[in-house]
Coordinates of C-alpha atoms and ligand atoms in Angstrom, one line a residue:
X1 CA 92.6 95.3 47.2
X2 CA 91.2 96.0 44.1
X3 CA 92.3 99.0 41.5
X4 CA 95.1 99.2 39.9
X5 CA 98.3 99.9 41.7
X6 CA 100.0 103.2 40.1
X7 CA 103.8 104.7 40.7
X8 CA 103.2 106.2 44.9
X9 CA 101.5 103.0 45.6
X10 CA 98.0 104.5 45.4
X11 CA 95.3 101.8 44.2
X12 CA 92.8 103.2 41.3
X13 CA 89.8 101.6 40.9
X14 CA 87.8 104.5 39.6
X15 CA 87.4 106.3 36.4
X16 CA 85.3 109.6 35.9
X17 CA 83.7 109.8 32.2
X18 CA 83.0 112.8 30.2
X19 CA 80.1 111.6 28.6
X20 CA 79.7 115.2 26.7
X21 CA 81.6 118.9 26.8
X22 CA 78.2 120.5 26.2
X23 CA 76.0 122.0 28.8
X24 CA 72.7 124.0 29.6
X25 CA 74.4 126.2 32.0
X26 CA 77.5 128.4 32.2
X27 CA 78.9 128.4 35.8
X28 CA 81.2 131.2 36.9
X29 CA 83.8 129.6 37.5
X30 CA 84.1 126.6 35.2
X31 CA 82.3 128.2 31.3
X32 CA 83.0 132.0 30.0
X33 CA 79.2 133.7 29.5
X34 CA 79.4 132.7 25.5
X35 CA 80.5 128.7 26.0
X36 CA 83.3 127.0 25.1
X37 CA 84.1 125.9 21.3
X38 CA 81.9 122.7 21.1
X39 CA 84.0 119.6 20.0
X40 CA 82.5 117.8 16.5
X41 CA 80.4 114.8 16.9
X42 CA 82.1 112.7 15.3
X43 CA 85.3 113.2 17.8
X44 CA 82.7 112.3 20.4
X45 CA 83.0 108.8 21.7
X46 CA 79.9 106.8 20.9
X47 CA 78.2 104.9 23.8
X48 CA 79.9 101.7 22.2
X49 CA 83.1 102.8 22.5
X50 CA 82.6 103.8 25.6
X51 CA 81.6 100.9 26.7
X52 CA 84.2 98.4 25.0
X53 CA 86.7 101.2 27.4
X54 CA 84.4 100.5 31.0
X55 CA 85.1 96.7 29.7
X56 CA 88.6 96.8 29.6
X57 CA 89.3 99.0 32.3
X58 CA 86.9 96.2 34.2
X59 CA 89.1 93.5 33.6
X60 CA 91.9 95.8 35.2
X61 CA 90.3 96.2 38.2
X62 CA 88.5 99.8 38.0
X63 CA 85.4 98.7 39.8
X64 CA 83.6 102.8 40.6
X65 CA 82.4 104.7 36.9
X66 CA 80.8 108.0 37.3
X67 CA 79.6 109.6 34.3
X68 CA 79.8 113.4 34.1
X69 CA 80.6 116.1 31.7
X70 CA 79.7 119.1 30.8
X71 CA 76.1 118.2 31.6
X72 CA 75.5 114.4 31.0
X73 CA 71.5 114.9 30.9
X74 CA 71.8 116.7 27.5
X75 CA 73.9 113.9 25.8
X76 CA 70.7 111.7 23.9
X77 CA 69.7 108.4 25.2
X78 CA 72.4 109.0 28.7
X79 CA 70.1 105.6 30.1
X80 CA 70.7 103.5 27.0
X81 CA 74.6 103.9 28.4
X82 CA 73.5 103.1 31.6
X83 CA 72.0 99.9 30.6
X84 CA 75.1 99.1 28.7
X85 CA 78.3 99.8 31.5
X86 CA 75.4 98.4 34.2
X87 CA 76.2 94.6 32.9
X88 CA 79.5 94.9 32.6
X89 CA 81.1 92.5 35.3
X90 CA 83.2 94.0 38.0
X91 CA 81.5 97.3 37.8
X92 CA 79.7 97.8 41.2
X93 CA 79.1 101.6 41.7
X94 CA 77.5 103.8 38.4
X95 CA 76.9 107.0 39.7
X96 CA 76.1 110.3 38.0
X97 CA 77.7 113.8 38.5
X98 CA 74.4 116.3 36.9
X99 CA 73.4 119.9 37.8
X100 CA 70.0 118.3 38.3
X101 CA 68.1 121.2 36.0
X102 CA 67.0 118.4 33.7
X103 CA 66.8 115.4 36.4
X104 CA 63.2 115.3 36.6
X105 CA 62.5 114.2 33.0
X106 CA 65.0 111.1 33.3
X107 CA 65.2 110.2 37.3
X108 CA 63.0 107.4 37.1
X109 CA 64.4 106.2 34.1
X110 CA 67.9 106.6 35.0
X111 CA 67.0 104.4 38.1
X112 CA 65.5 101.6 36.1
X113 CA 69.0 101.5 33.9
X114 CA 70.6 100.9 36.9
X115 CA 72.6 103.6 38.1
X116 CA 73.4 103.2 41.7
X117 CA 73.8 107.2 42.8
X118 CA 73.7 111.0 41.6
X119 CA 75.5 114.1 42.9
X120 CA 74.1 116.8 42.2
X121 CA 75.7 120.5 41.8
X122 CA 74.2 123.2 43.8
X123 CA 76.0 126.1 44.8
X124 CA 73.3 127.9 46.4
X125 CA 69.6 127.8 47.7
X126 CA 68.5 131.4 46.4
X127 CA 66.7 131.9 43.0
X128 CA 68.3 134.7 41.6
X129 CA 72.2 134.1 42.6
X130 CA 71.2 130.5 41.2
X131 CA 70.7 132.4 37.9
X132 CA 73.6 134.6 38.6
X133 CA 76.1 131.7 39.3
X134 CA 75.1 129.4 36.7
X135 CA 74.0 132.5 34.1
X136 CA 71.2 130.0 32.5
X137 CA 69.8 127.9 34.9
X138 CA 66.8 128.2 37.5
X139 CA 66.9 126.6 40.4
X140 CA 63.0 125.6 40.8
X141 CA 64.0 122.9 37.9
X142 CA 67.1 121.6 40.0
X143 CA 64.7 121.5 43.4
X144 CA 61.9 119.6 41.3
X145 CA 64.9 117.4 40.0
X146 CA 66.2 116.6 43.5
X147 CA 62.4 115.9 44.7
X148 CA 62.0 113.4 41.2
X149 CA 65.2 111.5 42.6
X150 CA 64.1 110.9 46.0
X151 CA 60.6 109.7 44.2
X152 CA 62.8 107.6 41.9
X153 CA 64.5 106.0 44.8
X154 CA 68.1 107.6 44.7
X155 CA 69.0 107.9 49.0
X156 CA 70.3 109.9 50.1
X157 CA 70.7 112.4 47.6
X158 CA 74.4 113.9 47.6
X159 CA 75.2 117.6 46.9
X160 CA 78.4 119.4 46.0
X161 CA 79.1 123.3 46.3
X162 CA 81.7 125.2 45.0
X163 CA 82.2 127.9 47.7
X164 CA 82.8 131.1 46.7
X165 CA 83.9 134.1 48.6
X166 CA 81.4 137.2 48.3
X167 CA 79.3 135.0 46.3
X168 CA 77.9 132.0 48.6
X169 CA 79.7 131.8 51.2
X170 CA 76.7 133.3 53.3
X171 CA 74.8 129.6 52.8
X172 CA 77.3 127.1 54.2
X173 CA 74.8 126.8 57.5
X174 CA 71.9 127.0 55.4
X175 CA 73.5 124.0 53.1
X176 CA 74.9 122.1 56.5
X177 CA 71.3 122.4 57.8
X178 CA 70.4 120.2 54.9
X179 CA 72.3 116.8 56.3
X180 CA 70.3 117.1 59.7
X181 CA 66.5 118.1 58.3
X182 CA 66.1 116.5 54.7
X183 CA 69.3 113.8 55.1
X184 CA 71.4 114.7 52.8
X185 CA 75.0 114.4 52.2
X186 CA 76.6 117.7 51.3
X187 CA 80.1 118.5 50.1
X188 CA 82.0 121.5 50.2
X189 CA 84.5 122.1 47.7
X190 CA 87.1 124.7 47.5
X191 CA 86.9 126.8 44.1
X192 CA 89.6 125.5 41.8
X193 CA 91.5 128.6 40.1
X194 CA 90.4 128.2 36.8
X195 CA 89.0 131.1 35.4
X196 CA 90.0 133.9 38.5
X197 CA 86.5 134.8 38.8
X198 CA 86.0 134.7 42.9
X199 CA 87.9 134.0 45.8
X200 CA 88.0 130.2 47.5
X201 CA 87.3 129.7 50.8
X202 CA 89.6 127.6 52.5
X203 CA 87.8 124.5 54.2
X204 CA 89.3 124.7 57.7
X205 CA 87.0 128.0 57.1
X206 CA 84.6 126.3 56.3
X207 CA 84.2 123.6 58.9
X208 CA 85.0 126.7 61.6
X209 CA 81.5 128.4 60.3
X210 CA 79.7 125.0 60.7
X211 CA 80.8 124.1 63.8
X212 CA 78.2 127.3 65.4
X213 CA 75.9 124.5 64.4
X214 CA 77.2 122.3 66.8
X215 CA 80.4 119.8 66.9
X216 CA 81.7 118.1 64.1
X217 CA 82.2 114.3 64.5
X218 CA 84.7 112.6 61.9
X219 CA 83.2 109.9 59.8
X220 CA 86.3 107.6 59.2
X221 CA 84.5 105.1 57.9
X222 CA 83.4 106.5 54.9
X223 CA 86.9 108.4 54.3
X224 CA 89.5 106.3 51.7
X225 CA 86.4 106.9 49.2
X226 CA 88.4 109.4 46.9
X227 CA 89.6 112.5 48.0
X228 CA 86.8 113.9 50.4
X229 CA 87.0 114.2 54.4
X230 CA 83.8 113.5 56.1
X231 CA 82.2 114.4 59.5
X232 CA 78.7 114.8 60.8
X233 CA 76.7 117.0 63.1
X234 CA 75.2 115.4 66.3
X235 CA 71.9 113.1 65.2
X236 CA 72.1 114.0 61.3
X237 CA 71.3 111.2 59.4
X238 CA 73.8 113.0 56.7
X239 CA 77.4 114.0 56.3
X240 CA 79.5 117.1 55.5
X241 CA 82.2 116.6 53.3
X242 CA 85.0 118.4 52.7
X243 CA 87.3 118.6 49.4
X244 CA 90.1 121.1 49.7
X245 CA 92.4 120.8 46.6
X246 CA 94.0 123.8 47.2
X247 CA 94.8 123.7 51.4
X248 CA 95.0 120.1 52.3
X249 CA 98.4 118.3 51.6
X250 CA 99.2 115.7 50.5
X251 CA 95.1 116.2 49.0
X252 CA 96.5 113.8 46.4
X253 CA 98.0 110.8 48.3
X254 CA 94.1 109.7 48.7
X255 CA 93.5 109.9 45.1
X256 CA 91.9 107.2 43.0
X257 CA 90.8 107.8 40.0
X258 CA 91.1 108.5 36.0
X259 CA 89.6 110.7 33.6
X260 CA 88.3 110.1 30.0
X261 CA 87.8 112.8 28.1
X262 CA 84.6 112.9 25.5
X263 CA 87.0 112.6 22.9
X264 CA 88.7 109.7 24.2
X265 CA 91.2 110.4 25.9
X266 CA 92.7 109.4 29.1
X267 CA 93.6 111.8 31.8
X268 CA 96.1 110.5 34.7
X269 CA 95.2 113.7 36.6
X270 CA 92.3 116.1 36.8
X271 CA 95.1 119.4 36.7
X272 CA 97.6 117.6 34.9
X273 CA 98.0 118.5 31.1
X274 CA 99.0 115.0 29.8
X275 CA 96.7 112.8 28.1
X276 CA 96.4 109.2 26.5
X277 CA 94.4 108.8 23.4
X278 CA 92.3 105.8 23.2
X279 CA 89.9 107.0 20.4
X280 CA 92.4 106.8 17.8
X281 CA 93.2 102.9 18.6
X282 CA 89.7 102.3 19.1
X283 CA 89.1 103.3 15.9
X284 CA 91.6 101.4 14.4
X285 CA 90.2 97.9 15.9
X286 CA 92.7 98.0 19.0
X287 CA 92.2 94.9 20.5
X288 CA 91.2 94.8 24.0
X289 CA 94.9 93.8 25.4
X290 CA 95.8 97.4 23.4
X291 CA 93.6 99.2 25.5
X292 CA 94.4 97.6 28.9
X293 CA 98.5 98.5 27.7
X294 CA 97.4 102.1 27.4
X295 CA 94.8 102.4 30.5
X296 CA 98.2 100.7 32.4
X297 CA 100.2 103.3 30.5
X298 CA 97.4 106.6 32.1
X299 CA 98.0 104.3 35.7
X300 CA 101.5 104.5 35.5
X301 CA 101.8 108.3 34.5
X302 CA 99.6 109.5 37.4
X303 CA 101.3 112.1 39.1
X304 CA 102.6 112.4 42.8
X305 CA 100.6 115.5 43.1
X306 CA 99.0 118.5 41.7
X307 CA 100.4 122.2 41.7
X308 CA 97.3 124.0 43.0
X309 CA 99.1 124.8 46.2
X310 CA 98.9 128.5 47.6
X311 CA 96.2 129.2 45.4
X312 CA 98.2 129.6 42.3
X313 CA 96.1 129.4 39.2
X314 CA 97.4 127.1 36.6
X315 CA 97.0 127.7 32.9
X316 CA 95.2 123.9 31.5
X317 CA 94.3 123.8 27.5
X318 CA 91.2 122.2 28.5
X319 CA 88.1 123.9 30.5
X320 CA 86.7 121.7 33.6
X321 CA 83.0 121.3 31.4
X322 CA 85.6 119.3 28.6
X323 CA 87.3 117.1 30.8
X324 CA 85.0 116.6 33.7
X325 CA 85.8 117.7 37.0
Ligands
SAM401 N1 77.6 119.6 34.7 C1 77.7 118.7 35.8 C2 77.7 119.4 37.1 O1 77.8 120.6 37.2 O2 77.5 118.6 38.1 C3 79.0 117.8 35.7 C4 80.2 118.5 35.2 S1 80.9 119.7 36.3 C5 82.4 120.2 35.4 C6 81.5 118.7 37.6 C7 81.8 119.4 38.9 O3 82.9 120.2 38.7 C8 80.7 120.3 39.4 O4 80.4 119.8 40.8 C9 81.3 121.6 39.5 O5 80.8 122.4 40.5 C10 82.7 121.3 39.6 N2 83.6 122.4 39.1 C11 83.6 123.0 37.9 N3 84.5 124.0 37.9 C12 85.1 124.1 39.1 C13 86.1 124.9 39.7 N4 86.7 125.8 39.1 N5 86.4 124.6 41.0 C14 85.8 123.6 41.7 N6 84.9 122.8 41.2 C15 84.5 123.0 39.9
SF4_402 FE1 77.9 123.1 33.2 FE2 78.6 121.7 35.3 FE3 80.3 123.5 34.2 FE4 78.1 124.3 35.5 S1 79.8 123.2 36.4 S2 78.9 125.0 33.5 S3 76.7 122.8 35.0 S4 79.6 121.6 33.3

Protein backbone atom coordinates (compact mmCIF):
# COMPACT_ATOMS: atom_id res chain seq x y z
CA UNK A 1 0.00 0.00 0.00
CA UNK A 2 1.30 3.21 -0.51
CA UNK A 3 0.35 6.65 1.37
CA UNK A 4 0.90 7.38 4.50
CA UNK A 5 -0.85 5.55 7.22
CA UNK A 6 -2.75 8.34 9.57
CA UNK A 7 -4.52 7.75 13.29
CA UNK A 8 -8.16 5.51 11.91
CA UNK A 9 -5.88 3.57 9.77
CA UNK A 10 -6.79 5.45 6.55
CA UNK A 11 -3.71 5.41 3.97
CA UNK A 12 -2.97 9.14 2.35
CA UNK A 13 -1.32 9.30 -0.63
CA UNK A 14 -2.78 12.44 -1.92
CA UNK A 15 -2.30 16.13 -1.43
CA UNK A 16 -4.58 18.93 -2.94
CA UNK A 17 -2.53 22.26 -3.62
CA UNK A 18 -3.77 25.73 -3.54
CA UNK A 19 -1.63 27.04 -6.15
CA UNK A 20 -3.41 30.66 -5.65
CA UNK A 21 -6.60 32.25 -3.52
CA UNK A 22 -7.37 34.49 -6.52
CA UNK A 23 -9.91 33.89 -9.07
CA UNK A 24 -11.81 35.17 -12.27
CA UNK A 25 -15.06 34.22 -10.96
CA UNK A 26 -17.18 34.54 -7.86
CA UNK A 27 -19.38 31.46 -7.32
CA UNK A 28 -22.43 31.66 -5.07
CA UNK A 29 -21.64 29.55 -2.83
CA UNK A 30 -17.82 29.58 -2.33
CA UNK A 31 -16.78 34.00 -2.94
CA UNK A 32 -19.15 36.98 -1.69
CA UNK A 33 -20.04 39.35 -5.00
CA UNK A 34 -16.90 41.78 -3.98
CA UNK A 35 -14.02 38.87 -3.44
CA UNK A 36 -12.25 37.87 -0.68
CA UNK A 37 -9.25 39.99 0.88
CA UNK A 38 -6.38 38.82 -1.52
CA UNK A 39 -3.36 37.38 0.48
CA UNK A 40 0.22 39.43 -0.30
CA UNK A 41 2.59 37.94 -2.79
CA UNK A 42 5.12 37.53 -0.95
CA UNK A 43 3.00 35.06 1.62
CA UNK A 44 2.40 33.13 -1.62
CA UNK A 45 4.50 30.03 -1.95
CA UNK A 46 6.77 30.28 -5.00
CA UNK A 47 6.72 27.36 -7.49
CA UNK A 48 10.16 26.32 -5.79
CA UNK A 49 8.92 25.93 -2.66
CA UNK A 50 6.24 24.18 -3.72
CA UNK A 51 8.10 21.95 -5.30
CA UNK A 52 10.88 21.18 -2.54
CA UNK A 53 7.13 20.31 -0.43
CA UNK A 54 5.75 17.67 -3.64
CA UNK A 55 9.53 16.28 -2.96
CA UNK A 56 9.24 15.59 0.40
CA UNK A 57 5.84 14.54 0.70
CA UNK A 58 7.17 12.11 -2.34
CA UNK A 59 9.59 10.48 -0.36
CA UNK A 60 6.57 9.85 2.21
CA UNK A 61 4.59 8.13 0.03
CA UNK A 62 1.96 10.85 -1.39
CA UNK A 63 2.01 9.53 -4.89
CA UNK A 64 -1.70 11.71 -6.45
CA UNK A 65 -0.99 15.98 -6.47
CA UNK A 66 -3.81 18.03 -7.84
CA UNK A 67 -3.32 21.54 -8.18
CA UNK A 68 -6.31 23.82 -7.53
CA UNK A 69 -7.08 27.09 -5.91
CA UNK A 70 -8.97 29.72 -6.27
CA UNK A 71 -8.55 29.49 -10.05
CA UNK A 72 -5.05 27.92 -10.88
CA UNK A 73 -5.17 29.22 -14.63
CA UNK A 74 -4.68 32.85 -13.37
CA UNK A 75 -1.47 32.07 -11.17
CA UNK A 76 1.55 33.06 -14.05
CA UNK A 77 3.51 30.40 -15.72
CA UNK A 78 0.91 27.32 -13.80
CA UNK A 79 2.96 24.84 -16.74
CA UNK A 80 6.44 25.86 -15.62
CA UNK A 81 5.04 24.09 -12.16
CA UNK A 82 3.89 21.35 -14.02
CA UNK A 83 7.16 20.65 -15.53
CA UNK A 84 8.68 20.96 -12.19
CA UNK A 85 6.35 18.40 -9.70
CA UNK A 86 6.11 16.20 -13.28
CA UNK A 87 9.85 14.79 -12.55
CA UNK A 88 9.63 14.41 -9.25
CA UNK A 89 9.88 10.52 -8.62
CA UNK A 90 6.95 8.72 -7.06
CA UNK A 91 4.51 11.26 -8.26
CA UNK A 92 2.18 9.32 -10.81
CA UNK A 93 -1.13 11.31 -11.17
CA UNK A 94 -0.86 15.52 -11.72
CA UNK A 95 -4.16 16.50 -12.32
CA UNK A 96 -5.78 19.97 -12.33
CA UNK A 97 -9.08 21.18 -10.53
CA UNK A 98 -9.96 24.74 -13.14
CA UNK A 99 -13.29 26.34 -13.90
CA UNK A 100 -12.16 25.87 -17.47
CA UNK A 101 -13.03 29.81 -18.50
CA UNK A 102 -9.29 30.26 -19.34
CA UNK A 103 -8.50 26.43 -20.46
CA UNK A 104 -8.29 27.09 -23.99
CA UNK A 105 -5.26 29.50 -23.88
CA UNK A 106 -3.05 26.86 -21.88
CA UNK A 107 -4.72 23.13 -22.73
CA UNK A 108 -2.16 22.21 -25.02
CA UNK A 109 0.46 23.52 -23.09
CA UNK A 110 -0.62 22.16 -19.90
CA UNK A 111 -0.58 18.72 -21.73
CA UNK A 112 2.93 18.99 -22.95
CA UNK A 113 4.08 19.81 -19.11
CA UNK A 114 2.79 16.75 -18.26
CA UNK A 115 -0.20 16.86 -16.37
CA UNK A 116 -2.05 13.60 -16.49
CA UNK A 117 -5.93 15.02 -15.98
CA UNK A 118 -8.34 18.09 -15.39
CA UNK A 119 -11.70 18.49 -13.63
CA UNK A 120 -13.42 20.99 -14.62
CA UNK A 121 -16.28 22.98 -12.60
CA UNK A 122 -19.56 23.39 -14.23
CA UNK A 123 -22.62 23.78 -12.45
CA UNK A 124 -24.84 24.29 -15.28
CA UNK A 125 -25.28 24.13 -19.17
CA UNK A 126 -27.38 27.50 -19.58
CA UNK A 127 -25.69 30.88 -20.50
CA UNK A 128 -27.23 33.22 -18.28
CA UNK A 129 -27.61 31.06 -14.81
CA UNK A 130 -23.78 30.32 -15.80
CA UNK A 131 -23.40 34.14 -15.33
CA UNK A 132 -25.75 34.12 -12.48
CA UNK A 133 -23.89 31.35 -10.55
CA UNK A 134 -20.51 32.24 -11.08
CA UNK A 135 -21.40 36.36 -11.25
CA UNK A 136 -18.32 36.83 -13.86
CA UNK A 137 -17.93 34.13 -15.96
CA UNK A 138 -19.46 32.97 -19.47
CA UNK A 139 -19.84 29.76 -20.17
CA UNK A 140 -19.12 29.84 -24.12
CA UNK A 141 -15.20 30.31 -22.76
CA UNK A 142 -15.63 27.16 -20.33
CA UNK A 143 -17.33 25.02 -23.51
CA UNK A 144 -14.41 26.28 -25.87
CA UNK A 145 -12.10 25.27 -22.96
CA UNK A 146 -13.56 21.79 -22.59
CA UNK A 147 -13.44 21.39 -26.56
CA UNK A 148 -9.36 22.80 -26.41
CA UNK A 149 -8.84 19.73 -23.85
CA UNK A 150 -10.21 17.05 -25.72
CA UNK A 151 -8.08 18.63 -28.83
CA UNK A 152 -5.12 18.60 -26.39
CA UNK A 153 -5.61 15.01 -25.60
CA UNK A 154 -7.02 15.16 -21.93
CA UNK A 155 -9.90 11.75 -22.04
CA UNK A 156 -12.25 11.70 -20.77
CA UNK A 157 -12.79 15.04 -19.59
CA UNK A 158 -14.20 14.98 -15.87
CA UNK A 159 -16.85 17.50 -14.55
CA UNK A 160 -17.96 18.43 -11.03
CA UNK A 161 -21.39 20.20 -10.07
CA UNK A 162 -22.30 21.75 -7.07
CA UNK A 163 -26.15 21.03 -6.96
CA UNK A 164 -28.15 23.52 -5.85
CA UNK A 165 -31.74 23.53 -4.93
CA UNK A 166 -33.97 26.14 -6.98
CA UNK A 167 -30.91 26.93 -8.72
CA UNK A 168 -29.66 23.79 -10.93
CA UNK A 169 -31.18 21.23 -9.87
CA UNK A 170 -33.45 21.23 -13.05
CA UNK A 171 -30.02 19.86 -15.16
CA UNK A 172 -28.99 16.74 -13.31
CA UNK A 173 -30.44 14.65 -16.54
CA UNK A 174 -29.24 17.04 -18.85
CA UNK A 175 -25.54 16.80 -17.06
CA UNK A 176 -26.10 12.68 -16.66
CA UNK A 177 -26.87 12.71 -20.41
CA UNK A 178 -23.36 13.94 -20.85
CA UNK A 179 -21.51 10.45 -19.67
CA UNK A 180 -23.64 8.50 -22.39
CA UNK A 181 -23.42 11.08 -25.56
CA UNK A 182 -20.00 12.99 -25.27
CA UNK A 183 -18.22 10.36 -22.56
CA UNK A 184 -17.74 12.20 -19.94
CA UNK A 185 -17.33 11.55 -16.30
CA UNK A 186 -19.63 13.74 -14.19
CA UNK A 187 -19.78 14.25 -10.48
CA UNK A 188 -22.33 15.45 -8.42
CA UNK A 189 -21.59 17.14 -5.27
CA UNK A 190 -23.68 18.20 -2.51
CA UNK A 191 -23.44 22.05 -1.67
CA UNK A 192 -21.19 22.40 1.33
CA UNK A 193 -22.82 25.07 3.91
CA UNK A 194 -20.49 27.71 3.51
CA UNK A 195 -21.94 30.75 2.84
CA UNK A 196 -26.09 29.79 3.33
CA UNK A 197 -26.79 30.90 -0.01
CA UNK A 198 -29.03 27.75 -1.55
CA UNK A 199 -30.27 24.68 -0.38
CA UNK A 200 -28.20 21.05 -1.09
CA UNK A 201 -29.72 18.42 -2.57
CA UNK A 202 -29.14 15.30 -1.00
CA UNK A 203 -27.42 12.64 -3.39
CA UNK A 204 -29.82 9.68 -2.81
CA UNK A 205 -31.95 12.56 -4.52
CA UNK A 206 -29.94 12.83 -6.83
CA UNK A 207 -29.27 9.35 -8.13
CA UNK A 208 -33.40 8.85 -7.64
CA UNK A 209 -33.85 11.75 -10.53
CA UNK A 210 -31.24 9.87 -12.69
CA UNK A 211 -32.29 6.67 -12.45
CA UNK A 212 -35.67 7.94 -15.04
CA UNK A 213 -32.75 7.67 -17.30
CA UNK A 214 -32.36 4.20 -16.86
CA UNK A 215 -30.59 1.89 -14.00
CA UNK A 216 -27.67 2.78 -12.25
CA UNK A 217 -24.89 0.13 -12.22
CA UNK A 218 -22.13 0.51 -9.38
CA UNK A 219 -18.60 1.01 -10.57
CA UNK A 220 -16.66 -0.61 -7.68
CA UNK A 221 -13.70 -0.63 -9.41
CA UNK A 222 -13.03 2.85 -9.57
CA UNK A 223 -14.42 3.45 -5.88
CA UNK A 224 -11.42 3.64 -2.97
CA UNK A 225 -10.26 6.73 -5.36
CA UNK A 226 -11.05 9.43 -2.61
CA UNK A 227 -14.21 10.11 -1.41
CA UNK A 228 -16.63 9.72 -4.50
CA UNK A 229 -19.20 6.74 -5.21
CA UNK A 230 -19.43 5.78 -8.81
CA UNK A 231 -22.07 4.07 -11.06
CA UNK A 232 -22.89 4.15 -14.72
CA UNK A 233 -25.92 4.13 -16.95
CA UNK A 234 -26.43 1.14 -19.37
CA UNK A 235 -23.74 1.46 -22.45
CA UNK A 236 -22.16 4.90 -21.27
CA UNK A 237 -18.75 4.95 -21.89
CA UNK A 238 -18.82 7.54 -18.64
CA UNK A 239 -19.61 7.53 -15.02
CA UNK A 240 -21.76 9.40 -12.43
CA UNK A 241 -20.20 10.18 -9.43
CA UNK A 242 -21.52 11.01 -6.32
CA UNK A 243 -19.85 13.09 -3.32
CA UNK A 244 -22.23 13.66 -0.44
CA UNK A 245 -20.31 15.25 2.41
CA UNK A 246 -23.21 16.19 4.19
CA UNK A 247 -25.62 12.69 3.94
CA UNK A 248 -23.22 9.82 3.53
CA UNK A 249 -21.57 8.48 6.88
CA UNK A 250 -18.87 7.64 7.58
CA UNK A 251 -18.10 10.11 4.07
CA UNK A 252 -14.73 10.40 5.80
CA UNK A 253 -13.50 6.81 6.50
CA UNK A 254 -12.64 6.85 2.53
CA UNK A 255 -10.69 9.92 2.82
CA UNK A 256 -7.16 10.37 1.46
CA UNK A 257 -5.86 13.38 1.16
CA UNK A 258 -4.08 16.76 2.53
CA UNK A 259 -4.36 20.27 1.81
CA UNK A 260 -1.71 22.99 1.35
CA UNK A 261 -2.82 26.21 1.55
CA UNK A 262 -1.18 29.07 -0.89
CA UNK A 263 0.46 30.30 2.01
CA UNK A 264 1.94 27.19 3.09
CA UNK A 265 0.21 25.68 5.19
CA UNK A 266 -0.85 22.23 5.72
CA UNK A 267 -4.48 21.30 6.21
CA UNK A 268 -5.23 17.68 7.86
CA UNK A 269 -8.95 18.25 6.83
CA UNK A 270 -10.80 20.26 4.18
CA UNK A 271 -13.55 21.54 7.24
CA UNK A 272 -11.23 21.27 9.93
CA UNK A 273 -9.78 24.62 11.25
CA UNK A 274 -6.20 23.33 12.21
CA UNK A 275 -3.31 23.98 10.18
CA UNK A 276 0.56 23.25 9.89
CA UNK A 277 2.81 25.94 8.69
CA UNK A 278 5.48 24.87 6.36
CA UNK A 279 6.33 28.31 4.87
CA UNK A 280 7.80 29.60 7.83
CA UNK A 281 10.41 26.54 8.04
CA UNK A 282 10.91 26.65 4.49
CA UNK A 283 11.97 29.87 4.73
CA UNK A 284 14.23 29.27 7.35
CA UNK A 285 16.30 26.46 5.30
CA UNK A 286 14.25 23.48 7.00
CA UNK A 287 15.86 20.63 5.89
CA UNK A 288 13.96 18.16 4.05
CA UNK A 289 13.76 15.60 7.17
CA UNK A 290 11.97 18.91 8.93
CA UNK A 291 9.38 18.90 6.48
CA UNK A 292 8.61 15.14 6.28
CA UNK A 293 8.38 15.60 10.61
CA UNK A 294 5.73 18.18 9.97
CA UNK A 295 3.84 16.63 6.78
CA UNK A 296 3.86 13.25 9.46
CA UNK A 297 2.76 15.79 12.03
CA UNK A 298 -0.66 17.14 9.34
CA UNK A 299 -0.90 12.86 8.82
CA UNK A 300 -1.18 12.27 12.25
CA UNK A 301 -3.71 15.18 13.14
CA UNK A 302 -6.21 14.13 10.46
CA UNK A 303 -9.47 13.86 11.98
CA UNK A 304 -11.85 10.87 12.39
CA UNK A 305 -14.47 12.93 10.68
CA UNK A 306 -16.02 16.16 9.81
CA UNK A 307 -19.06 17.88 11.51
CA UNK A 308 -21.11 18.70 8.38
CA UNK A 309 -23.72 16.19 9.40
CA UNK A 310 -27.54 17.34 9.24
CA UNK A 311 -26.62 20.11 7.22
CA UNK A 312 -25.32 22.30 9.98
CA UNK A 313 -23.23 25.08 8.63
CA UNK A 314 -19.90 25.48 10.30
CA UNK A 315 -18.20 28.81 10.83
CA UNK A 316 -14.22 28.09 9.01
CA UNK A 317 -11.70 31.40 9.09
CA UNK A 318 -10.82 30.49 5.74
CA UNK A 319 -13.21 30.66 2.42
CA UNK A 320 -13.09 27.31 0.05
CA UNK A 321 -11.27 29.73 -2.99
CA UNK A 322 -8.20 30.10 -0.03
CA UNK A 323 -7.84 26.72 0.89
CA UNK A 324 -8.93 24.69 -2.13
CA UNK A 325 -11.77 22.59 -1.93
N1 LIG B 1 -11.53 27.50 -9.22
C1 LIG B 1 -11.41 26.11 -9.41
C2 LIG B 1 -12.75 25.48 -9.70
O1 LIG B 1 -13.78 26.13 -9.47
O2 LIG B 1 -12.73 24.34 -10.14
C3 LIG B 1 -10.73 25.37 -8.27
C4 LIG B 1 -11.05 25.80 -6.87
S1 LIG B 1 -12.72 25.50 -6.34
C5 LIG B 1 -12.67 26.11 -4.67
C6 LIG B 1 -12.71 23.73 -6.19
C7 LIG B 1 -14.06 23.08 -6.11
O3 LIG B 1 -14.70 23.45 -4.91
C8 LIG B 1 -15.01 23.44 -7.25
O4 LIG B 1 -15.43 22.24 -7.90
C9 LIG B 1 -16.17 24.08 -6.56
O5 LIG B 1 -17.39 23.80 -7.19
C10 LIG B 1 -16.09 23.46 -5.18
N2 LIG B 1 -16.76 24.24 -4.16
C11 LIG B 1 -16.56 25.52 -3.82
N3 LIG B 1 -17.41 25.89 -2.84
C12 LIG B 1 -18.17 24.79 -2.56
C13 LIG B 1 -19.23 24.54 -1.64
N4 LIG B 1 -19.68 25.45 -0.80
N5 LIG B 1 -19.78 23.29 -1.64
C14 LIG B 1 -19.34 22.33 -2.48
N6 LIG B 1 -18.33 22.51 -3.36
C15 LIG B 1 -17.77 23.74 -3.41
FE1 LIG C 1 -13.48 30.64 -8.18
FE2 LIG C 1 -13.64 27.99 -8.16
FE3 LIG C 1 -14.55 29.44 -6.09
FE4 LIG C 1 -15.84 29.53 -8.38
S1 LIG C 1 -15.58 27.70 -7.10
S2 LIG C 1 -15.29 31.31 -7.12
S3 LIG C 1 -14.25 29.35 -9.83
S4 LIG C 1 -12.48 29.27 -6.73
Amino acid sequence: MTGILDSFGRSINYLRISVTDRCNLRCIYCMPPEGVPQMPHGEILSYEEIRIIVQAAAELGINKIRLTGGEPLVRADLPKLIKMLSRIGGIQELSLTTNGTLLKNYALELRQAGLSRINLSLDTLKPDRFRYITRLGRLKDVLEGISAAKKAGFDPIKINAVVMQGINDDEILDFARMTCEEGCHVRFIELMPFKGMAEFVPSVEVRQRISLLGKLEPCPSITGNGPARYYRLAGAKGTIGFISPLTELPFCSRCNRIRLTPDGRLRPCLLGEDEIDLKMPLRNNASTEELRRLILKAVASKPEHHHLEGGNARPVKRKMSQIGG
